[in-house]
Each structure stands twice: as C-alpha cells, then as structure tokens.
mmCIF file of C-alpha atoms in Angstrom:
data_model
loop_
_atom_site.group_PDB
_atom_site.id
_atom_site.type_symbol
_atom_site.label_atom_id
_atom_site.label_comp_id
_atom_site.label_asym_id
_atom_site.label_seq_id
_atom_site.Cartn_x
_atom_site.Cartn_y
_atom_site.Cartn_z
ATOM 1 C CA GLN D 1 -8.383 64.563 46.560
ATOM 2 C CA VAL D 2 -7.230 67.137 44.023
ATOM 3 C CA PRO D 3 -10.327 69.464 43.618
ATOM 4 C CA LEU D 4 -10.454 69.982 39.786
ATOM 5 C CA VAL D 5 -13.651 68.430 38.304
ATOM 6 C CA GLU D 6 -13.763 67.462 34.849
ATOM 7 C CA SER D 7 -16.732 67.026 32.824
ATOM 8 C CA GLY D 8 -17.638 67.041 28.850
ATOM 9 C CA GLY D 9 -15.621 63.771 27.656
ATOM 10 C CA GLY D 10 -17.513 61.208 25.559
ATOM 11 C CA SER D 11 -17.412 59.413 21.834
ATOM 12 C CA VAL D 12 -16.893 61.103 18.624
ATOM 13 C CA GLN D 13 -16.578 60.407 15.002
ATOM 14 C CA ALA D 14 -13.676 61.617 13.391
ATOM 15 C CA GLY D 15 -13.971 65.085 12.211
ATOM 16 C CA GLY D 16 -16.263 65.935 14.889
ATOM 17 C CA SER D 17 -15.907 68.128 18.214
ATOM 18 C CA LEU D 18 -15.935 68.214 21.872
ATOM 19 C CA ARG D 19 -15.549 70.736 24.854
ATOM 20 C CA LEU D 20 -13.937 69.563 27.918
ATOM 21 C CA SER D 21 -14.503 71.701 31.282
ATOM 22 C CA CYS D 22 -12.398 71.821 34.166
ATOM 23 C CA VAL D 23 -13.722 73.616 37.556
ATOM 24 C CA ASP D 24 -11.506 74.642 40.227
ATOM 25 C CA ALA D 25 -13.722 73.560 42.799
ATOM 26 C CA LYS D 26 -12.124 75.091 45.796
ATOM 27 C CA ASN D 27 -10.505 78.141 44.336
ATOM 28 C CA THR D 28 -7.210 76.483 44.851
ATOM 29 C CA TYR D 29 -5.639 76.942 41.336
ATOM 30 C CA PHE D 30 -7.214 79.245 39.243
ATOM 31 C CA GLY D 31 -5.200 82.565 38.725
ATOM 32 C CA ASN D 32 -2.152 80.306 37.995
ATOM 33 C CA CYS D 33 -1.026 77.630 35.270
ATOM 34 C CA MET D 34 -3.824 75.419 34.179
ATOM 35 C CA GLY D 35 -3.879 72.551 31.281
ATOM 36 C CA TRP D 36 -5.161 69.577 29.939
ATOM 37 C CA LEU D 37 -2.808 66.767 29.886
ATOM 38 C CA ARG D 38 -3.600 63.439 27.415
ATOM 39 C CA GLN D 39 -2.981 59.932 28.318
ATOM 40 C CA ALA D 40 -3.455 57.847 24.911
ATOM 41 C CA PRO D 41 -3.350 53.760 24.994
ATOM 42 C CA GLY D 42 -0.052 52.644 24.909
ATOM 43 C CA LYS D 43 1.372 55.903 24.666
ATOM 44 C CA GLN D 44 3.084 58.530 27.179
ATOM 45 C CA ARG D 45 1.475 61.043 28.515
ATOM 46 C CA GLU D 46 1.967 64.374 27.295
ATOM 47 C CA ALA D 47 0.631 67.953 27.636
ATOM 48 C CA VAL D 48 -1.850 69.450 25.493
ATOM 49 C CA ALA D 49 -2.577 72.691 26.012
ATOM 50 C CA ALA D 50 -2.166 75.213 28.932
ATOM 51 C CA ILE D 51 -3.153 78.035 30.171
ATOM 52 C CA TYR D 52 -1.990 81.013 32.556
ATOM 53 C CA THR D 53 -5.090 82.247 33.851
ATOM 54 C CA ARG D 54 -3.698 85.297 35.282
ATOM 55 C CA GLN D 55 -2.955 86.547 31.751
ATOM 56 C CA ARG D 56 -5.065 84.693 29.793
ATOM 57 C CA GLU D 57 -1.691 83.287 28.078
ATOM 58 C CA ALA D 58 -2.223 79.683 26.090
ATOM 59 C CA TYR D 59 -0.043 77.196 25.279
ATOM 60 C CA TYR D 60 -0.345 74.081 22.493
ATOM 61 C CA ALA D 61 1.341 71.311 21.799
ATOM 62 C CA ASP D 62 2.217 70.895 17.988
ATOM 63 C CA SER D 63 -0.052 67.927 17.493
ATOM 64 C CA VAL D 64 -3.352 69.924 18.545
ATOM 65 C CA LYS D 65 -2.666 73.488 17.259
ATOM 66 C CA GLY D 66 -5.394 74.628 15.183
ATOM 67 C CA ARG D 67 -7.622 72.451 16.067
ATOM 68 C CA PHE D 68 -7.860 73.106 19.918
ATOM 69 C CA THR D 69 -8.526 76.036 22.094
ATOM 70 C CA ILE D 70 -8.037 76.368 25.674
ATOM 71 C CA SER D 71 -9.553 79.158 27.265
ATOM 72 C CA GLN D 72 -11.491 80.236 30.735
ATOM 73 C CA ASP D 73 -14.207 81.433 32.634
ATOM 74 C CA ASP D 74 -13.484 83.602 35.400
ATOM 75 C CA ALA D 75 -16.733 83.815 37.202
ATOM 76 C CA THR D 76 -16.898 80.065 37.246
ATOM 77 C CA ARG D 77 -13.047 79.306 37.957
ATOM 78 C CA THR D 78 -13.476 76.893 34.793
ATOM 79 C CA VAL D 79 -11.012 76.004 32.387
ATOM 80 C CA PHE D 80 -12.156 74.553 28.869
ATOM 81 C CA LEU D 81 -10.540 72.635 25.639
ATOM 82 C CA GLU D 82 -12.569 73.084 22.849
ATOM 83 C CA MET D 83 -11.640 70.281 20.718
ATOM 84 C CA ASN D 84 -12.236 70.714 16.622
ATOM 85 C CA ASN D 85 -11.756 68.120 13.815
ATOM 86 C CA LEU D 86 -10.748 65.663 16.009
ATOM 87 C CA LYS D 87 -8.784 62.400 14.824
ATOM 88 C CA PRO D 88 -8.560 59.046 15.834
ATOM 89 C CA GLU D 89 -5.324 59.195 17.601
ATOM 90 C CA ASP D 90 -6.910 62.100 19.832
ATOM 91 C CA THR D 91 -8.629 59.293 21.847
ATOM 92 C CA GLY D 92 -7.737 58.831 25.536
ATOM 93 C CA THR D 93 -8.274 60.025 28.842
ATOM 94 C CA TYR D 94 -7.649 64.060 29.282
ATOM 95 C CA ILE D 95 -6.541 65.029 32.703
ATOM 96 C CA CYS D 96 -7.021 68.642 33.802
ATOM 97 C CA ALA D 97 -4.170 69.910 35.813
ATOM 98 C CA ALA D 98 -2.856 72.689 37.792
ATOM 99 C CA ASP D 99 0.380 74.363 39.387
ATOM 100 C CA HIS D 100 0.471 77.123 42.052
ATOM 101 C CA PHE D 101 2.276 79.027 39.667
ATOM 102 C CA LYS D 102 2.519 80.493 36.118
ATOM 103 C CA CYS D 103 3.286 78.684 33.008
ATOM 104 C CA PHE D 104 7.084 78.396 31.950
ATOM 105 C CA PRO D 105 6.882 79.568 28.373
ATOM 106 C CA GLY D 106 9.596 77.182 27.341
ATOM 107 C CA ASN D 107 8.884 74.351 29.461
ATOM 108 C CA TRP D 108 4.824 74.137 30.276
ATOM 109 C CA TYR D 109 5.010 70.953 28.335
ATOM 110 C CA ASP D 110 7.147 68.940 31.023
ATOM 111 C CA TRP D 111 3.948 68.160 32.701
ATOM 112 C CA GLU D 112 5.775 66.279 35.594
ATOM 113 C CA ARG D 113 7.055 69.867 36.794
ATOM 114 C CA GLN D 114 4.540 72.075 35.445
ATOM 115 C CA PHE D 115 1.663 70.298 36.817
ATOM 116 C CA PRO D 116 1.967 68.726 40.215
ATOM 117 C CA TYR D 117 -1.852 68.720 40.788
ATOM 118 C CA ARG D 118 -4.188 66.374 38.430
ATOM 119 C CA GLY D 119 -7.579 65.569 38.217
ATOM 120 C CA GLN D 120 -8.833 62.341 37.894
ATOM 121 C CA GLY D 121 -9.293 62.150 34.175
ATOM 122 C CA ILE D 122 -11.789 62.161 31.532
ATOM 123 C CA ASN D 123 -12.476 59.779 28.507
ATOM 124 C CA VAL D 124 -12.558 60.872 24.801
ATOM 125 C CA THR D 125 -12.971 58.292 22.034
ATOM 126 C CA VAL D 126 -12.703 59.435 18.431
ATOM 127 C CA SER D 127 -13.710 56.762 15.974
ATOM 128 C CA SER D 128 -12.938 56.637 12.597
#
C-alpha cells in the first residue's frame, strides 16, 4: 500500500472552501514531485496541481488556477491543497500522488507518467 495518507475531504456548498492534506507517512516521496489528481464522476482522471517539494515549484491545471493553492509543510512531510470558490464541477475523488523524481515542467499533467504512486483518494462534494 502506498504510504500517502489523505484527509480533509467532505461536502460544501458552491463558493465554499476545503483544505486537503496528504502526509508522506514513511518519508518516501517528500522532496520530489507530489500532487493531486481528481476523478470526477463520468470523467477522465486529471492532474489538478503539483509541487516539486525540493524547490517549492507549483503547477496548476487551467480549471483550478486562481482558486486552488498547493503548498507544503516540510516538518510534517505534508502537502496541502487549499480549494477556494469551489464549484459543483470540482466534485470528485481527490487522490494524493507522488513520484521519486522532480515534476516535469511541460508534462506534469500526464499523471500516469508523472505520478506512479497514488493514495486511496478522498471524496469532495460541492453542491449548487
């Protein structure tokens, strides 16, 4: 089992906020590329945000840019996803993911290649 432990999901009304957390429980991936994938109902899985934790370089999908912020806490090896101004289309399962390497600046969103290690996922529901 991949030692990425997610928390913070739940239900919120449109316009609200949630913060997701992902702990690298065994210090396996922190220092490399970590991020969040989203599996929305009836849609293909997509990468929504990534961070190269060694240099704090962040990347965002266009669909969340300006609303979501990915950040990290080095002391606890935790990556956060702060989600603001949530929309019903943000509903889905959010999956913490990681790699043993840096983020690919031009291709980080190719989640199958960038993030071979993935957590169990956590549900987020945004109602209108």
